[in-house]
Coordinates of C-alpha atoms and ligand atoms in Angstrom, one line a residue:
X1 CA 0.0 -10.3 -26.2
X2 CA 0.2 -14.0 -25.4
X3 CA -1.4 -16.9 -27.4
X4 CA -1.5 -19.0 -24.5
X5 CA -5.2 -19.4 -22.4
X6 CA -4.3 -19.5 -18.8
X7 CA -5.8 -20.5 -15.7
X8 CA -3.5 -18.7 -12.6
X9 CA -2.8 -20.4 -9.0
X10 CA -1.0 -18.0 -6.7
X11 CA 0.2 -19.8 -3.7
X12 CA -0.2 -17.9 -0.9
X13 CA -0.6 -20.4 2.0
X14 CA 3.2 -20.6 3.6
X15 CA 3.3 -19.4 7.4
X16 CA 6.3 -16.9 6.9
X17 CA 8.0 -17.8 9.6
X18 CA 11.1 -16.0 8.8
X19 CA 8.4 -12.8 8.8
X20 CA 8.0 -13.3 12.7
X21 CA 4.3 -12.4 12.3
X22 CA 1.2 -12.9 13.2
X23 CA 0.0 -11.9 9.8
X24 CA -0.2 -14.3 6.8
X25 CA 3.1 -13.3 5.1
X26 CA 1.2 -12.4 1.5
X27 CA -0.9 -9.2 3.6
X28 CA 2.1 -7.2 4.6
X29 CA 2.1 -4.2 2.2
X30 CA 4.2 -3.0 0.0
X31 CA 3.4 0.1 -1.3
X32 CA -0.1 0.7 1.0
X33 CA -1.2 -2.6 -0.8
X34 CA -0.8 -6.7 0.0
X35 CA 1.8 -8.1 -1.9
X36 CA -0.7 -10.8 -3.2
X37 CA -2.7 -7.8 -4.6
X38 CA 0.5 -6.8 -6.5
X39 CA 0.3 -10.3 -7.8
X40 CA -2.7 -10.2 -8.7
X41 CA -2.4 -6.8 -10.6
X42 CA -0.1 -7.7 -12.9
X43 CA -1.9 -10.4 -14.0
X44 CA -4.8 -8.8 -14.5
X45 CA -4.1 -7.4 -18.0
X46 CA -3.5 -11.0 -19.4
X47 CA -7.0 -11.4 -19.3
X48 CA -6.2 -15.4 -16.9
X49 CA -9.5 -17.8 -17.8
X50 CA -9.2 -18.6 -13.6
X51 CA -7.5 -17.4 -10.7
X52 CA -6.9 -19.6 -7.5
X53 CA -5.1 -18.2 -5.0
X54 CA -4.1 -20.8 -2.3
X55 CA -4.6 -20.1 1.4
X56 CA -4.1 -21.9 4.0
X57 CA -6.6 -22.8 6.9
X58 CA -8.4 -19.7 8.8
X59 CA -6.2 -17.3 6.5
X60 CA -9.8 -15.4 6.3
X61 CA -8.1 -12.1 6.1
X62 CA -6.1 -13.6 2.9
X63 CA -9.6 -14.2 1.0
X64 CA -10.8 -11.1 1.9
X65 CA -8.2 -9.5 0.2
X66 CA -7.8 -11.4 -3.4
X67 CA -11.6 -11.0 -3.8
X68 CA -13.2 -12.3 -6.5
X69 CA -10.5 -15.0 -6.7
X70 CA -11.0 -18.8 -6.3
X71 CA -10.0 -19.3 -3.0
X72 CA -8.3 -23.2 -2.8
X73 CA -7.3 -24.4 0.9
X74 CA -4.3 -26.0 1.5
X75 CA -3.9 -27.6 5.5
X76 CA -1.1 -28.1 6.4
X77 CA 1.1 -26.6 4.3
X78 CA 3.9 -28.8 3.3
X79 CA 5.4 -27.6 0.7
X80 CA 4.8 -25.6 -3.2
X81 CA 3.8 -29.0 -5.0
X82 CA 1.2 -29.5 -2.1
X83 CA 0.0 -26.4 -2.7
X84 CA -0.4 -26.6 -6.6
X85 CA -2.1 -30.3 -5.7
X86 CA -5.0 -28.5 -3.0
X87 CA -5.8 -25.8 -6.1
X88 CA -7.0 -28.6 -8.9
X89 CA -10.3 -29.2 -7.6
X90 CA -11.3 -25.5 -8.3
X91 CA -9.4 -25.7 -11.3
X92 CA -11.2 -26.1 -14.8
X93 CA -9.2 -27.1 -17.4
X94 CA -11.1 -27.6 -20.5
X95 CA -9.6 -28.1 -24.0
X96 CA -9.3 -24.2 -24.6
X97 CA -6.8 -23.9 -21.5
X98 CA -3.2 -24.3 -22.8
X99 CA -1.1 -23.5 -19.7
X100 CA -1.8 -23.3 -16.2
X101 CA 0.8 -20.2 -14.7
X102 CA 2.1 -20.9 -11.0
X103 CA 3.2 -17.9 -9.2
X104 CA 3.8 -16.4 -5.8
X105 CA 2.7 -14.5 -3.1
X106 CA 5.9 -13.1 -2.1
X107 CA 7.5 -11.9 -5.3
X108 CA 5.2 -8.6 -5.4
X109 CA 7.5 -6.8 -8.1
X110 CA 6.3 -8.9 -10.9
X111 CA 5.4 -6.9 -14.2
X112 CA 2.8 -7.9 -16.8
X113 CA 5.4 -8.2 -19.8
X114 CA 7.7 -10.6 -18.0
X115 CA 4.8 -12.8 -17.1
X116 CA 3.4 -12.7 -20.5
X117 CA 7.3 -13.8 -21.1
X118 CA 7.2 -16.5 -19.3
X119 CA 3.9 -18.2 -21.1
X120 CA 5.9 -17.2 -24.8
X121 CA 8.5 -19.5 -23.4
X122 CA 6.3 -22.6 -22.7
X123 CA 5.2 -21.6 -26.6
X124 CA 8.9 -21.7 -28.1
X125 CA 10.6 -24.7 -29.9
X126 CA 9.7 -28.3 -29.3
X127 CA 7.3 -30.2 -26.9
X128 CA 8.2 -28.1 -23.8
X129 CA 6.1 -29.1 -20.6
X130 CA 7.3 -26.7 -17.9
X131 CA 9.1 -23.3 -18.6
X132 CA 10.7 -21.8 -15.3
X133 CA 11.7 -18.0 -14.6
X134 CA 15.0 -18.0 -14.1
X135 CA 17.2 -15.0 -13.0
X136 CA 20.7 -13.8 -11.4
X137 CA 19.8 -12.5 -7.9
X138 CA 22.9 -10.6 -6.4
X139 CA 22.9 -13.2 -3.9
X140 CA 21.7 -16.5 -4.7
X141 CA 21.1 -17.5 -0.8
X142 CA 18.3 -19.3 -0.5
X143 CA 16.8 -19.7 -3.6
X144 CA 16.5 -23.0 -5.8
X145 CA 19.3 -23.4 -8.2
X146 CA 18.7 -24.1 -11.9
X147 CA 20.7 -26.8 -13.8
X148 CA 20.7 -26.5 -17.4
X149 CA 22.0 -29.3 -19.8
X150 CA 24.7 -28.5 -22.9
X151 CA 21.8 -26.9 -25.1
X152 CA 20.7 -24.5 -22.5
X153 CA 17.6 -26.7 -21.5
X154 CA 16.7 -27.3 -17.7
X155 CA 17.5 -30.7 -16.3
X156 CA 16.4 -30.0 -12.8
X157 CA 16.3 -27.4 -9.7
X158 CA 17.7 -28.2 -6.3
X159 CA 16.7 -26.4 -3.9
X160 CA 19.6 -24.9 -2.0
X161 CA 19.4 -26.7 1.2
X162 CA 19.7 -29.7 -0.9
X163 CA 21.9 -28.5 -3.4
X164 CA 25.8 -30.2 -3.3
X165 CA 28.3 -27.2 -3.5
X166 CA 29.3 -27.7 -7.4
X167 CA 25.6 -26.5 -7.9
X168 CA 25.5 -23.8 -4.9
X169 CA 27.9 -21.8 -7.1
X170 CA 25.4 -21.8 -10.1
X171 CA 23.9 -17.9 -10.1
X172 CA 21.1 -18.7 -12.3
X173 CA 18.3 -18.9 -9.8
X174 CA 14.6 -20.3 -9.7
X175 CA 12.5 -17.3 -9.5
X176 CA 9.4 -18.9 -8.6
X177 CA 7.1 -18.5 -11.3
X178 CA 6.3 -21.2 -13.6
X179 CA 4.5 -22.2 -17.0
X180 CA 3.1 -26.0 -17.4
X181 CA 1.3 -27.0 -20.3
X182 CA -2.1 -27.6 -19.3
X183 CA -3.1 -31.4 -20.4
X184 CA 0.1 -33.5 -20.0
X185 CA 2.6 -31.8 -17.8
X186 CA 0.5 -30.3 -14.6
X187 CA -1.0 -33.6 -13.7
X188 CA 3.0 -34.8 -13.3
X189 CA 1.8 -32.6 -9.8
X190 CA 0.7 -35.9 -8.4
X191 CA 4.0 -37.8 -8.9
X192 CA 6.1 -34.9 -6.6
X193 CA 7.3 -37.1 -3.4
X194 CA 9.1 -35.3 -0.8
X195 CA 12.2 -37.0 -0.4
X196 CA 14.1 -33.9 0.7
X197 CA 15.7 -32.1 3.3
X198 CA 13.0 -30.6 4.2
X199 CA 10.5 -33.4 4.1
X200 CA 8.0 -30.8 1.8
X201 CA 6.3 -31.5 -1.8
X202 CA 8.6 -29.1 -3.9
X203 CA 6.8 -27.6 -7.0
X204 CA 10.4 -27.3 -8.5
X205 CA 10.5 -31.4 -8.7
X206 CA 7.6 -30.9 -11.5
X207 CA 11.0 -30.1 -13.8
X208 CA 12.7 -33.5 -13.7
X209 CA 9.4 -35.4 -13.9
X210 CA 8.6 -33.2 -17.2
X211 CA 12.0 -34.3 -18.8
X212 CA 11.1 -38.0 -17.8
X213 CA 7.6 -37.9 -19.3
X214 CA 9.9 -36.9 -22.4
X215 CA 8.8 -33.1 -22.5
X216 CA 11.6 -30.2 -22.3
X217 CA 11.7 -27.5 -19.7
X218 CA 13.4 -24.3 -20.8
X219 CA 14.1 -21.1 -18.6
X220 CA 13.2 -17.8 -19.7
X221 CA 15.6 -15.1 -17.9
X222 CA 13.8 -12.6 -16.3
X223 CA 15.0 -9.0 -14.4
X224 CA 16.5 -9.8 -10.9
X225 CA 14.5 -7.2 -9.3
X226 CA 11.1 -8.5 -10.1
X227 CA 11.3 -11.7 -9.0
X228 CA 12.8 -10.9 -5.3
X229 CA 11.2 -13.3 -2.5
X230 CA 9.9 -11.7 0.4
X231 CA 10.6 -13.8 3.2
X232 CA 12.0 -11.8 5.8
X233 CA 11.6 -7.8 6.9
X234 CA 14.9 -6.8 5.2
X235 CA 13.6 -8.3 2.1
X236 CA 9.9 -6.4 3.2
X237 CA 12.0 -3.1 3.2
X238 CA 13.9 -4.1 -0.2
X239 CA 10.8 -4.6 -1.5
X240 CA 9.4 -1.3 -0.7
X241 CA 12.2 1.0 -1.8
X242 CA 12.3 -0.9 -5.3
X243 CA 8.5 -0.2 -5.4
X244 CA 8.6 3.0 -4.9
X245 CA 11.5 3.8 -7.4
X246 CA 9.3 2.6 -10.1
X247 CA 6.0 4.3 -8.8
X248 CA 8.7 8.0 -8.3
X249 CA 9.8 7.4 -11.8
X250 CA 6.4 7.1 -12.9
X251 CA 4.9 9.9 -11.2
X252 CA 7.9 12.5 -12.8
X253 CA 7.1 10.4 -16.9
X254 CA 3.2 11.2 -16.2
X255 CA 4.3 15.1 -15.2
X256 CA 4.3 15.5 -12.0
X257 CA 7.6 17.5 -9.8
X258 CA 8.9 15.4 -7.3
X259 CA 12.0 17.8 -5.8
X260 CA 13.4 15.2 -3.9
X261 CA 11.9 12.0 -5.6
X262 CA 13.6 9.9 -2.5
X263 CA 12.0 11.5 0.0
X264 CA 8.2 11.0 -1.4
X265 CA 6.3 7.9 -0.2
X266 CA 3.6 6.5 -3.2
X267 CA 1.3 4.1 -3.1
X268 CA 0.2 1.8 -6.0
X269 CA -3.2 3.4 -6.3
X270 CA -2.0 7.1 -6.1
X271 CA -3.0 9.0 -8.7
X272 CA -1.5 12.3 -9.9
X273 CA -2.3 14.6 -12.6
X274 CA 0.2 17.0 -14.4
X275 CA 2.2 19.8 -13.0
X276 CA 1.8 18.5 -9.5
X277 CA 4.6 19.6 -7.2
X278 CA 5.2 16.9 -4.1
X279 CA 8.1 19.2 -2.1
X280 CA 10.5 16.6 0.3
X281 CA 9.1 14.4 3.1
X282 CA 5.5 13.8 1.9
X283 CA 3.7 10.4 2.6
X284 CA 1.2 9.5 0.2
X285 CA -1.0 6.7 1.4
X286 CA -3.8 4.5 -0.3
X287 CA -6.2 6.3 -2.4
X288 CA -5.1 9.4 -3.3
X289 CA -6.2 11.2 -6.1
X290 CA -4.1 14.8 -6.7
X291 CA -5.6 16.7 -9.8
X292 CA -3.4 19.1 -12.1
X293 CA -1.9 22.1 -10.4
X294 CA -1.7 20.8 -6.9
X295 CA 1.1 22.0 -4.5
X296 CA 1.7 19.3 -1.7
X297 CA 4.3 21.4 0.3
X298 CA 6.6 19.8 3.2
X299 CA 6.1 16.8 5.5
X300 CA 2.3 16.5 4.7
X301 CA 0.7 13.3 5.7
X302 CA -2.2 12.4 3.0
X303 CA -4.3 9.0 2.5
X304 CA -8.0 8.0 1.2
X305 CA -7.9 11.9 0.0
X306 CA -9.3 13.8 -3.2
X307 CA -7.8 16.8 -4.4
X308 CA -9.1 19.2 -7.0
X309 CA -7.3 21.6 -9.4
X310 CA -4.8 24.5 -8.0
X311 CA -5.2 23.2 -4.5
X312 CA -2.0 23.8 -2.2
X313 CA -2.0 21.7 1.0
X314 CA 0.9 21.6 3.9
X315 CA 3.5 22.3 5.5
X316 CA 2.6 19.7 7.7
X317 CA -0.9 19.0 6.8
X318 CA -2.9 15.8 7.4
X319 CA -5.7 14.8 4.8
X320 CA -7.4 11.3 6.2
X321 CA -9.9 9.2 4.5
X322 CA -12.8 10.7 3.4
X323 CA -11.0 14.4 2.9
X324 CA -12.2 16.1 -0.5
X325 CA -10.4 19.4 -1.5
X326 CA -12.4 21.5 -4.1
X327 CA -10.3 23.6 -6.6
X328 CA -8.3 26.1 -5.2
X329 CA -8.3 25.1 -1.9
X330 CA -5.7 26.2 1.0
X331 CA -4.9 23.8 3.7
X332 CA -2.3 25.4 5.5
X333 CA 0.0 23.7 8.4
X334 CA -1.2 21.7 11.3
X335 CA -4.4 21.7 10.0
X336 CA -5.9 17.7 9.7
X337 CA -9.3 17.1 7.8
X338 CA -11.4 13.9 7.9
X339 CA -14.1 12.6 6.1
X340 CA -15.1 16.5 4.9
X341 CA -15.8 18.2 1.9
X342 CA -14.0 21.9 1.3
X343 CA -16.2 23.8 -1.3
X344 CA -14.1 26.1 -4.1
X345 CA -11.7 28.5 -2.7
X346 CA -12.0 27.1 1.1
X347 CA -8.9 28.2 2.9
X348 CA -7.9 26.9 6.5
X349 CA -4.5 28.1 7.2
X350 CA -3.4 27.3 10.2
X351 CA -3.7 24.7 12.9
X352 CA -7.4 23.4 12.8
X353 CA -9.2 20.0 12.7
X354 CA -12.4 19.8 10.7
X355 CA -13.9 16.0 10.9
X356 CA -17.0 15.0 9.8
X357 CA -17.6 18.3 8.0
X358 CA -19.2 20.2 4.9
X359 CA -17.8 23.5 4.5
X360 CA -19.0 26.0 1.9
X361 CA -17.3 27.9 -1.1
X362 CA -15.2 30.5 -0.4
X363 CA -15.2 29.9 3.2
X364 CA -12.7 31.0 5.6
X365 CA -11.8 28.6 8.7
X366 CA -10.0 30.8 11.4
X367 CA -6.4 30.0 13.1
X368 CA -6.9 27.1 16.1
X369 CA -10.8 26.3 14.7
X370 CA -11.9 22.6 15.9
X371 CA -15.1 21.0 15.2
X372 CA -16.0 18.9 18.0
X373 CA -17.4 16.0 15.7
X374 CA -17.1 13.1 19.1
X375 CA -18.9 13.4 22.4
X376 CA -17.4 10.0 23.0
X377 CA -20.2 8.2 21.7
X378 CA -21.4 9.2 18.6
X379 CA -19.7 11.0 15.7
X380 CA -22.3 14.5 14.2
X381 CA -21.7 16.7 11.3
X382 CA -20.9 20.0 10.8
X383 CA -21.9 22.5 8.4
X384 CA -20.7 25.5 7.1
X385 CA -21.9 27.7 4.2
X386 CA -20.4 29.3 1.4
X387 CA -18.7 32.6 1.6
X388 CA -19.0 32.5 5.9
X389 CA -16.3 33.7 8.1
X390 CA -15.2 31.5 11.2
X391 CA -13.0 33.5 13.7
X392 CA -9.9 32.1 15.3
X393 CA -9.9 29.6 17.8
X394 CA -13.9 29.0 17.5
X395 CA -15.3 25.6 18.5
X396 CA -17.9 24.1 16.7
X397 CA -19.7 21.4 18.8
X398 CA -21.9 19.3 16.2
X399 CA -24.3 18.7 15.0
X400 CA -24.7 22.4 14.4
X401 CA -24.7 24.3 11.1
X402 CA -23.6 27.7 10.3
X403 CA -25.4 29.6 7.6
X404 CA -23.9 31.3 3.7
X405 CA -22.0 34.3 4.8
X406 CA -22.1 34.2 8.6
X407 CA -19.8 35.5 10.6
X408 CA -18.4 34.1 13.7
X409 CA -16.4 36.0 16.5
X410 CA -12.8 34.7 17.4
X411 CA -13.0 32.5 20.7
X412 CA -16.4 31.4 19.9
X413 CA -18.2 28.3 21.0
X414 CA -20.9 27.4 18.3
X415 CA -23.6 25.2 19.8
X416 CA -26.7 26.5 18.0
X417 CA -27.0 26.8 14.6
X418 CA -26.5 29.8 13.2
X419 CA -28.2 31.7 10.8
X420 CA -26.9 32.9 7.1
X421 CA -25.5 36.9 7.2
X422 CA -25.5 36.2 10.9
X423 CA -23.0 38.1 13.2
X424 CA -22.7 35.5 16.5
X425 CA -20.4 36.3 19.5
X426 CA -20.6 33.1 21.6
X427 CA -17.6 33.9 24.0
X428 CA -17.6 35.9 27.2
X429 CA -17.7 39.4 27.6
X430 CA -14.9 41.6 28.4
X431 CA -14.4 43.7 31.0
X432 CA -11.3 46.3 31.4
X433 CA -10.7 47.7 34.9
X434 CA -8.7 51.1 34.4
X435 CA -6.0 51.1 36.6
X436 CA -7.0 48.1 38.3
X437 CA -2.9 46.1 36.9
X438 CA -0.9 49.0 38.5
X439 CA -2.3 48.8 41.8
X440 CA -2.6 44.8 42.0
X441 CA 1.5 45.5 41.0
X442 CA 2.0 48.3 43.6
X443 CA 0.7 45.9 46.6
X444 CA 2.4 42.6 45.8
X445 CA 5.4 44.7 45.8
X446 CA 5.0 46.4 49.4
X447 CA 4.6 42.7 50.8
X448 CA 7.7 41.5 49.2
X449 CA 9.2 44.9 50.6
X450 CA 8.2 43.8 54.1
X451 CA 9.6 40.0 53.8
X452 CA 12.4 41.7 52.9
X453 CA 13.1 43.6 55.9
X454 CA 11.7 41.5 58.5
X455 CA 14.4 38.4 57.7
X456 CA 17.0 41.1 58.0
Ligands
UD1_501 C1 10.7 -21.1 -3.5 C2 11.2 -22.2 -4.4 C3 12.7 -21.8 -4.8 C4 12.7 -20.4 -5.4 C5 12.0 -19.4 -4.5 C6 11.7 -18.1 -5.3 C7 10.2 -24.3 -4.0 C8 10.4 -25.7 -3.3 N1 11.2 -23.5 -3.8 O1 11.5 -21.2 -2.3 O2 13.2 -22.7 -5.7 O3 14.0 -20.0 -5.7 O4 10.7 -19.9 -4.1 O5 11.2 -17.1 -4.5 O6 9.2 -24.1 -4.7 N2 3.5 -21.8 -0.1 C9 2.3 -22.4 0.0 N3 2.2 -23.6 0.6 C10 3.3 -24.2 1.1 C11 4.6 -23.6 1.0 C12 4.7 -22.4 0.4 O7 1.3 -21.9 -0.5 O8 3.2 -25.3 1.7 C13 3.6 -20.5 -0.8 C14 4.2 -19.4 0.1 O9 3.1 -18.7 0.7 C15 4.9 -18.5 -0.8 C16 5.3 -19.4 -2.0 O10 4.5 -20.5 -1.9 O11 4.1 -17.4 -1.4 C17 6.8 -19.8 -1.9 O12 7.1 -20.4 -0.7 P1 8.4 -20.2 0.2 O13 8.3 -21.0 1.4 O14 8.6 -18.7 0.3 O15 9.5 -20.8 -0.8 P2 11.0 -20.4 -0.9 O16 11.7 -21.2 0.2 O17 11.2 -19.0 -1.0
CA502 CA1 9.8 -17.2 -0.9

């Protein structure tokens, strides 16, 4: 794809203030995933010789969630040039290495070709040192402006709070991701002062320095929307809806129905086979799998699930984590499912909860059926065989298992296991009283009689 051999650094140590968070900015999700994650799986395919992803101090949770990158400190932060200076003690740059690739934390909607791009660019005509992703953002706000000389080369970015208004009006904007060459141009890093207005080490100074050490910097133009900066919640939400535009239109090329593609929530892991229908108002959270032939009907709620062939789940059905659906399952409204396993042909129609659970082929779970997995302390199993019957509103109090082809009554509380081809009644016995209604009637209404005529 690329002939250049990179080594990575993904800065990722900036507070986010403008997030108002207690969260690192780089872990709020887009698309049930980190943005940094979304950085770093786009980068994945172009095969990087290292990735360092910088973090600053105590950002544990940051670590946590690039594993198995390099993870460099930076403390404190002060600024992108900083940053690129606390990675190059984990970095290795041996002869092979040609280009070491900056990017960011917070522009999650970065694809794989426009990175590979990027690294062509630092390839192209003449000794370039540095080339800088440049794009037209609809507005240019806060990013770093990018002046060019007479040939199109860059001569420098400013960043906008330094920027005089002649170069405020330029559109073409610094979109955060750079190329260096390896051997001459990255260890200009040093040389960045932080004579600004915002007394920080500015990456973008790298640029100038480049042209001094006689190398050119060139900007490739990239799309708009994959290079949008996070930095706020408005630009969180932006984020999001563009994410989910792409994953929709995916979804529908790979052959799935998505009747009201707006309405359907994906995440970046979500996996669907063909001739799935998703009806309006589904949520799809992180790892999903749907198999050909699935039906997700209306405002169901589904993450960490599996679904097999020619299932049909919802209205209004919950799959949590752990929830595997053989084929042909039927998971009907109201019903939620965790951390269970319906054999073939299981159906559960209506308004149930089974947790904890392994449920037989063919089985049929009963209206208002509730395993009782929690006694507040610990969490039990239940077990149900293939081909059993469980009646309407029947509580099963685990750990308890219920034999191939029971039956249970309606109403039944299951505390002991029952046996296979078992008949068990666990509820209490009726008793009709002929008659018994009418006179209960016939006396409350002589008392009411003789209220009556005693206030009169
Ligand atoms: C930066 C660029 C700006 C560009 C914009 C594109 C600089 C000086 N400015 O501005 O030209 O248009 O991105 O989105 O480079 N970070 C650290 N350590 C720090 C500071 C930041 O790791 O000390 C990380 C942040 O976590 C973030 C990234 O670097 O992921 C960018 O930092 P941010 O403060 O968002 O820069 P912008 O002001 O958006
Ligand atoms: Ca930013």
């Amino acid at each position: 794809m690329t002939q250049a051999r990179f080594a990575a650094i993904i800065l990722a140590a900036g507070e986010g203030t403008r997030l108002k968070s207690a969260r690192p900015k780089v872990l709020h999700e887009i698309a049930g995933q980190p943005m940094v994650r979304h950085v770093l799986d786009a980068l994945a395919p172009l095969n990087p010789a290292q990735t360092i992803v910088v973090a600053g101090q105590g950002m544990d949770a940051v670590a946590r969630a690039v594993a198995p990158a390099t993870i460099a400190i930076q403390s404190p932060p002060r600024g992108t040039g900083d940053a690129v200076r606390a990675a190059r003690q984990a970095l290795s740059v041996d002869d092979a290495v040609t280009d070491i690739l900056v990017l960011f934390g917070d522009t999650p909607l970065l694809r794989t070709e426009t990175v590979a791009v990027l690294l062509e660019a630092r390839h192209g005509r003449g000794d370039v040192g540095v080339a800088v992703a440049g794009f037209r953002p609809a507005d240019p706000a806060a990013y770093g402006r990018l002046v060019l000389d007479g040939d199109g080369d860059l001569i420098r970015i400013v960043e906008a709070k330094d920027a005089a208004p002649a170069e405020l009006a330029i559109g073409l904007c610094n979109g955060g991701i750079m190329a260096l060459e390896a051997h001459r141009a990255l260890p200009l890093i040093e040389r960045i002062g932080n004579d600004n207005a915002k007394r920080e080490y500015y990456l973008t100074d790298i640029v100038a320095l480049a042209r001094g050490a006689g190398m050119k910097a060139v900007v490739a133009e990239l799309p708009a929307e994959e290079l949008l900066g996070v930095n706020n919640r408005a630009e969180l939400a932006a984020a999001e809806q563009l994410l989910q535009q792409r994953l929709r239109a995916r979804a529908m090329e790979n052959g799935a129905t998505l009747i009201a593609p707006e309405t359907v929530w994906l995440s970046a892991d979500t996996r669907l086979g063909r001739d799935v229908v998703i009806e309006p108002n589904v949520i799809l959270g992180a790892g999903v799998t749907i198999a050909d032939n699935v039906r997700i009907r209306a405002f169901s709620h589904i993450e960490g699930a599996t679904i097999a062939s020619g299932a049909i789940v919802g209205p209004f059905a919950r799959l949590r984590p752990g929830a595997m659906l053989e084929a042909d399952v039927h998971v009907g409204n109201f019903v939620e499912v965790k951390a269970s396993r319906l054999g073939v042909g299981v159906k559960a129609s209506h308004l149930t909860y089974l947790g904890d659970s392994d449920i037989g082929a063919g089985t049929n779970i009963g209206a208002g059926t509730i395993t009782c997995n929690y006694d507040g302390f610990n969490k039990s199993r239940t077990v149900i065989g293939e081909r059993s019957f469980i009646g309407s509103n029947t509580a099963l109090v685990a750990p308890v298992t219920v034999g191939d082809g029971a039956i249970v009554a309606a109403g039944s509380v299951v505390v002991d296991d029952v046996p296979a081809d078992a008949l068990m009644l666990g509820r209490g016995q009726q008793v009709n009283k002929p008659g018994r209604a009418a006179k209960i009637r016939a006396r409350f209404e002589m008392k009411k009689e003789a209220k009556k005529t005693a206030a009169e």
